PDB file of C-alpha atoms in Angstrom:
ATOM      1  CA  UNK A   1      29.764  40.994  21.378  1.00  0.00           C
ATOM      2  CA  UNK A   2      29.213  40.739  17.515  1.00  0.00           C
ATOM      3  CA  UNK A   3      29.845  43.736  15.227  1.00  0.00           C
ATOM      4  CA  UNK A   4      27.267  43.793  12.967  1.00  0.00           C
ATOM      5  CA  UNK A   5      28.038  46.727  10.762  1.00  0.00           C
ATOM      6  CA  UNK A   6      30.379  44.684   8.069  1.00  0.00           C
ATOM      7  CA  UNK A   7      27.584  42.165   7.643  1.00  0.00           C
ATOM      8  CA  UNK A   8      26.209  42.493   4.198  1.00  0.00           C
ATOM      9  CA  UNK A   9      23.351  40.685   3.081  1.00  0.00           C
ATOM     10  CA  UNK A  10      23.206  37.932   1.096  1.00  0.00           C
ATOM     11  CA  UNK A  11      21.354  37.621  -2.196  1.00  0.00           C
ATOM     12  CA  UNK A  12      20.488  33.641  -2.667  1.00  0.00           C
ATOM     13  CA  UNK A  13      17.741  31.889  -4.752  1.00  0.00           C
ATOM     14  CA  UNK A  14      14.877  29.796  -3.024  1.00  0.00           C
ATOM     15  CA  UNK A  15      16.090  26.683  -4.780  1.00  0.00           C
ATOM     16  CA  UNK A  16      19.156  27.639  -3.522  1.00  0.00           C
ATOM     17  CA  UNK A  17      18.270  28.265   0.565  1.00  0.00           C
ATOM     18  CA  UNK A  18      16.168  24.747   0.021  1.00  0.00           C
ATOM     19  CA  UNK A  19      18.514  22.535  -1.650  1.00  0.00           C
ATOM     20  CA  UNK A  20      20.448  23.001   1.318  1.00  0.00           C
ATOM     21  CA  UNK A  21      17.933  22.104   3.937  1.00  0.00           C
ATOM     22  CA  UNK A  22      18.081  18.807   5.024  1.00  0.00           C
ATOM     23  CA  UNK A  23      14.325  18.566   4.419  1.00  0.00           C
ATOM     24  CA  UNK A  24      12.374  17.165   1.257  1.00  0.00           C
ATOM     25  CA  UNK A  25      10.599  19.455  -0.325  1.00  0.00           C
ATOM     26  CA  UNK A  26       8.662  19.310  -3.528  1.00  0.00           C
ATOM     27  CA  UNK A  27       6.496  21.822  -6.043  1.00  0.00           C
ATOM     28  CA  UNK A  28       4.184  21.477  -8.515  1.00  0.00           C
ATOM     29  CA  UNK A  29       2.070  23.838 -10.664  1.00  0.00           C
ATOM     30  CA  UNK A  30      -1.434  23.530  -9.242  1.00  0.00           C
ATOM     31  CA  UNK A  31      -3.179  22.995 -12.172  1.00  0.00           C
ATOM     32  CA  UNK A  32      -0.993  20.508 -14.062  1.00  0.00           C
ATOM     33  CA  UNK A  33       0.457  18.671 -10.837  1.00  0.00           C
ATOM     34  CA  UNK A  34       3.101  18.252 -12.625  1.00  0.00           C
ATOM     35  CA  UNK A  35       6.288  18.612 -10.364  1.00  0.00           C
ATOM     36  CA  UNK A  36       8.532  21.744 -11.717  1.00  0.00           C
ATOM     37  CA  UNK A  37      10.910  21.603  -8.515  1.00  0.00           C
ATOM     38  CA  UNK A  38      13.007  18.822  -6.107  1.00  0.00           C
ATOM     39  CA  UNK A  39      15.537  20.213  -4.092  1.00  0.00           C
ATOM     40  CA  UNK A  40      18.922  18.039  -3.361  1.00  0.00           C
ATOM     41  CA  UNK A  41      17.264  16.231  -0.324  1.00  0.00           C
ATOM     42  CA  UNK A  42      14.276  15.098  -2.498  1.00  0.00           C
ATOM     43  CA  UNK A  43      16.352  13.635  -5.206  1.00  0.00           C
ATOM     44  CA  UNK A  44      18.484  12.309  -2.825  1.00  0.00           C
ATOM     45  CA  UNK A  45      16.105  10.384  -0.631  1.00  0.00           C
ATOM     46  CA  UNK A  46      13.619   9.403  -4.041  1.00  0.00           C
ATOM     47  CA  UNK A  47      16.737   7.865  -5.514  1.00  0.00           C
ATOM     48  CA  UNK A  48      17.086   5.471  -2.380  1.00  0.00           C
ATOM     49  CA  UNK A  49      13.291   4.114  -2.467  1.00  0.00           C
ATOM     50  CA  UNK A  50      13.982   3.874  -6.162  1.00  0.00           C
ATOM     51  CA  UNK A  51      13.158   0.405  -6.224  1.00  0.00           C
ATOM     52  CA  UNK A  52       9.388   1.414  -4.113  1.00  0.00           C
ATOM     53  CA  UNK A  53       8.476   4.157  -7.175  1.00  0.00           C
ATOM     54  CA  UNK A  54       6.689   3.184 -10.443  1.00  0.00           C
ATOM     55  CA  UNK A  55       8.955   1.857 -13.178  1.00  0.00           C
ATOM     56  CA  UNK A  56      10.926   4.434 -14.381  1.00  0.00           C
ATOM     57  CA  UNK A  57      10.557   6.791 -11.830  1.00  0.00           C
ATOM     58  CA  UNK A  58      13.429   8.144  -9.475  1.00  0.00           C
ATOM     59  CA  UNK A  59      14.768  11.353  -7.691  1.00  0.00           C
ATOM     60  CA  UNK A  60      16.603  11.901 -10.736  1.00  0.00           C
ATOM     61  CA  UNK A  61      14.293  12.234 -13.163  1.00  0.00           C
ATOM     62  CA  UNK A  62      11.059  13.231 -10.990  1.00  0.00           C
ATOM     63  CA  UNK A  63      10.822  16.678 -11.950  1.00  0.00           C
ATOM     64  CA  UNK A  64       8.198  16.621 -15.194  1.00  0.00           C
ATOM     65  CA  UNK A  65       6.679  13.702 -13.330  1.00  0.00           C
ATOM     66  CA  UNK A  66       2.803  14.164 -12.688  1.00  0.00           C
ATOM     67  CA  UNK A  67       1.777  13.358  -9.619  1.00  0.00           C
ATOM     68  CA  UNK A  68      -0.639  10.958 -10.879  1.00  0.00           C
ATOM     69  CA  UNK A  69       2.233   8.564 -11.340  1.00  0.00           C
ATOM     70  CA  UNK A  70       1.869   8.098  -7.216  1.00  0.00           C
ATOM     71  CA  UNK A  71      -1.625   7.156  -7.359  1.00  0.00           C
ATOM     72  CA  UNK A  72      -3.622   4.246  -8.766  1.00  0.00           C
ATOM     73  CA  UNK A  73      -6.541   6.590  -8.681  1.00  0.00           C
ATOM     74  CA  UNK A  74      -5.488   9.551  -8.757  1.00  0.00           C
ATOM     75  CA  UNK A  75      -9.187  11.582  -9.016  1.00  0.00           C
ATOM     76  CA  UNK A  76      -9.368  11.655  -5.235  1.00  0.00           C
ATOM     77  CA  UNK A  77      -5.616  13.636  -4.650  1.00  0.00           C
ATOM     78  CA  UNK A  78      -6.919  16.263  -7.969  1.00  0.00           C
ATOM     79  CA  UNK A  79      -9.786  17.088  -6.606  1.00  0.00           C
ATOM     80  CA  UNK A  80      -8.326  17.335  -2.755  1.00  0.00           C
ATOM     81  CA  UNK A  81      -5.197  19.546  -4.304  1.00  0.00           C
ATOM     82  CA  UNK A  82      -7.637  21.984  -6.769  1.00  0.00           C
ATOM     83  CA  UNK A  83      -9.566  23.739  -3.598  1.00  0.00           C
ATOM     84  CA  UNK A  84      -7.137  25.328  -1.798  1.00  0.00           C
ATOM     85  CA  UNK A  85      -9.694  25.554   0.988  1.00  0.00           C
ATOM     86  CA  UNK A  86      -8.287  21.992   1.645  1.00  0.00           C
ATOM     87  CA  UNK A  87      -4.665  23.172   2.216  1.00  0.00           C
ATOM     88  CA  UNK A  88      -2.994  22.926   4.271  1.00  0.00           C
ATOM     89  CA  UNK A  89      -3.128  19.178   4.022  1.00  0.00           C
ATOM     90  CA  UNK A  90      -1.426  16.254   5.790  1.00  0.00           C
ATOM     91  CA  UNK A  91      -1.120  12.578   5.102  1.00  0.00           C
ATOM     92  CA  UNK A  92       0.798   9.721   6.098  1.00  0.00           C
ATOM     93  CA  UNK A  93       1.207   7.446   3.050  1.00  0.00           C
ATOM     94  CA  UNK A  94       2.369   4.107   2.480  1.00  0.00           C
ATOM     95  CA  UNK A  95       4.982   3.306  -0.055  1.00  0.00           C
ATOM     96  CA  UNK A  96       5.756  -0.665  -0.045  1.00  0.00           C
ATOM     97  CA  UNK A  97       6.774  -1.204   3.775  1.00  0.00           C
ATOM     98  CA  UNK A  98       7.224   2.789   4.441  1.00  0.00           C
ATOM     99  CA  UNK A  99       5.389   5.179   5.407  1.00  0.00           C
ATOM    100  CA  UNK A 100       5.940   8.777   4.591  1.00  0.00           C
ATOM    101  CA  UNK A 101       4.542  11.748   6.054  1.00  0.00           C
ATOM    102  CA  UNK A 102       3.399  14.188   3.349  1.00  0.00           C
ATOM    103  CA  UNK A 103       2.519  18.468   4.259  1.00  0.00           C
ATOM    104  CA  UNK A 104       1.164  19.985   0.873  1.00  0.00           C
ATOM    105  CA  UNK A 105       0.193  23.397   1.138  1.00  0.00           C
ATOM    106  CA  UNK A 106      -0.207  26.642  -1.346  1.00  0.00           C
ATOM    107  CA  UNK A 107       1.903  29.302  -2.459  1.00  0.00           C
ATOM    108  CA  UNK A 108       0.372  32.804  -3.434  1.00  0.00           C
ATOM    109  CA  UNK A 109       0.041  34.508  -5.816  1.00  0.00           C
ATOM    110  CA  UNK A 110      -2.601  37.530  -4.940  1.00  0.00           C
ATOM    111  CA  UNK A 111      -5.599  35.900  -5.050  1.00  0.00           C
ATOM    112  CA  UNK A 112      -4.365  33.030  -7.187  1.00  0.00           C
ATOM    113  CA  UNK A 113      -2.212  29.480  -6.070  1.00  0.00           C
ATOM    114  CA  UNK A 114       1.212  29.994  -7.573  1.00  0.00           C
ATOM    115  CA  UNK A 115       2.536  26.818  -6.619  1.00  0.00           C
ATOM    116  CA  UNK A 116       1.970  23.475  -4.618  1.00  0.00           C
ATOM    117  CA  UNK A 117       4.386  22.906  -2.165  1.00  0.00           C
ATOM    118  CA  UNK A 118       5.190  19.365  -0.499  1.00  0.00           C
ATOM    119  CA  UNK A 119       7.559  18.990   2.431  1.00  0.00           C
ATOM    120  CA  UNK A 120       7.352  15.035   3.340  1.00  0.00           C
ATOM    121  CA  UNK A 121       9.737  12.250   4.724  1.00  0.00           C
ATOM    122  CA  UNK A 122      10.020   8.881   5.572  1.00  0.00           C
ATOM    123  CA  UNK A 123       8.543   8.271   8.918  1.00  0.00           C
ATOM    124  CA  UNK A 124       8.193   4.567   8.887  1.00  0.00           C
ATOM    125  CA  UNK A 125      10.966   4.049  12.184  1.00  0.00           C
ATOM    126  CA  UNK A 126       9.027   7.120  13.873  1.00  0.00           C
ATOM    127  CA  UNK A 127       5.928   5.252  13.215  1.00  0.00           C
ATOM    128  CA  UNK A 128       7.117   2.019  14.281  1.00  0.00           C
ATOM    129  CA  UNK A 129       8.083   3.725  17.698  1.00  0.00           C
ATOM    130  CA  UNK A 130       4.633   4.813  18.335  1.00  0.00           C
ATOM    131  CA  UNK A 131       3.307   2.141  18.261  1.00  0.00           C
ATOM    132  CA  UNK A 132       5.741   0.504  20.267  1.00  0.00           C
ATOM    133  CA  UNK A 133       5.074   3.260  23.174  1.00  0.00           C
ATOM    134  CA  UNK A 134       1.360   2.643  22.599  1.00  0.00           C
ATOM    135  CA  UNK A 135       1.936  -1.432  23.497  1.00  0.00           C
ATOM    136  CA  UNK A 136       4.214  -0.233  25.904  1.00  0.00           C
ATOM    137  CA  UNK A 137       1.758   1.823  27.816  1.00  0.00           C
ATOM    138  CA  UNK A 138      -1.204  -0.476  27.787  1.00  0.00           C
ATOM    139  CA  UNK A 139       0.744  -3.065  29.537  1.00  0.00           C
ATOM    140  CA  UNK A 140       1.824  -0.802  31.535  1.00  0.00           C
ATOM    141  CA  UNK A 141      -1.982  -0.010  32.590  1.00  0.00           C
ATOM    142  CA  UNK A 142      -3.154  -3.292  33.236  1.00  0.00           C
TER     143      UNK A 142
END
């Protein structure tokens, strides 16, 4: 049995609770796009594809990034991300040979988006698998 009584609750930040999820998870203010927030996992896993990001671009410095640094054209992703009526929104992405799977959806303010918020992660092995199975069960069929 667990005695509850000298539990006392604990005050923490949000950057705080996310940066130590094992999770990637960006922000970014909705009408800039520029990213104001990467917690530990983000940096961590932008810093390994590194050498997959535009020139100059890492986990380390990605915060004050646009997101229009991502995008050869990036008019399509603006006007997807400035109707929140499209949120939430998911996408799997290719980034040189992998693929990541982005979630983007709104924070609230009210009535008004406070904040874009991406969770996302490399899926290119998960990917890979699927369509392994997929092969795997046709032959299986014929």
């Amino acid at each position: 049995m667990f005695a509850y009584a000298n539990i006392v609750p604990m005050k923490a930040s949000s950057s705080a609770v996310l940066d130590v999820l094992p999770i990637n998870v960006l922000t970014c203010d909705p009408k800039t796009l520029v990213i104001d927030y990467a917690n530990r996992s983000s940096i961590e896993t932008l810093n390994k594809l590194a050498h997959l990001l535009p020139r100059g671009v890492t986990g380390d410095n990605i915060v004050g990034q646009c997101i229009d640094v991502f995008h050869a054209r990036p008019e399509h992703q603006r006007r997807l991300l400035a109707d929140p009526r499209n949120l939430p929104h998911q996408a799997i992405i290719r980034l040189g040979p992998e693929l990541l799977d982005l979630y983007v959806d709104a924070l609230w303010a009210g009535s008004k988006v406070k904040k874009l918020v991406l969770s996302w992660s490399v899926c290119t092995e998960r990917e890979r698998l699927k369509i392994c199975l997929l092969y795997t069960y046709d032959a299986a069929d014929e």
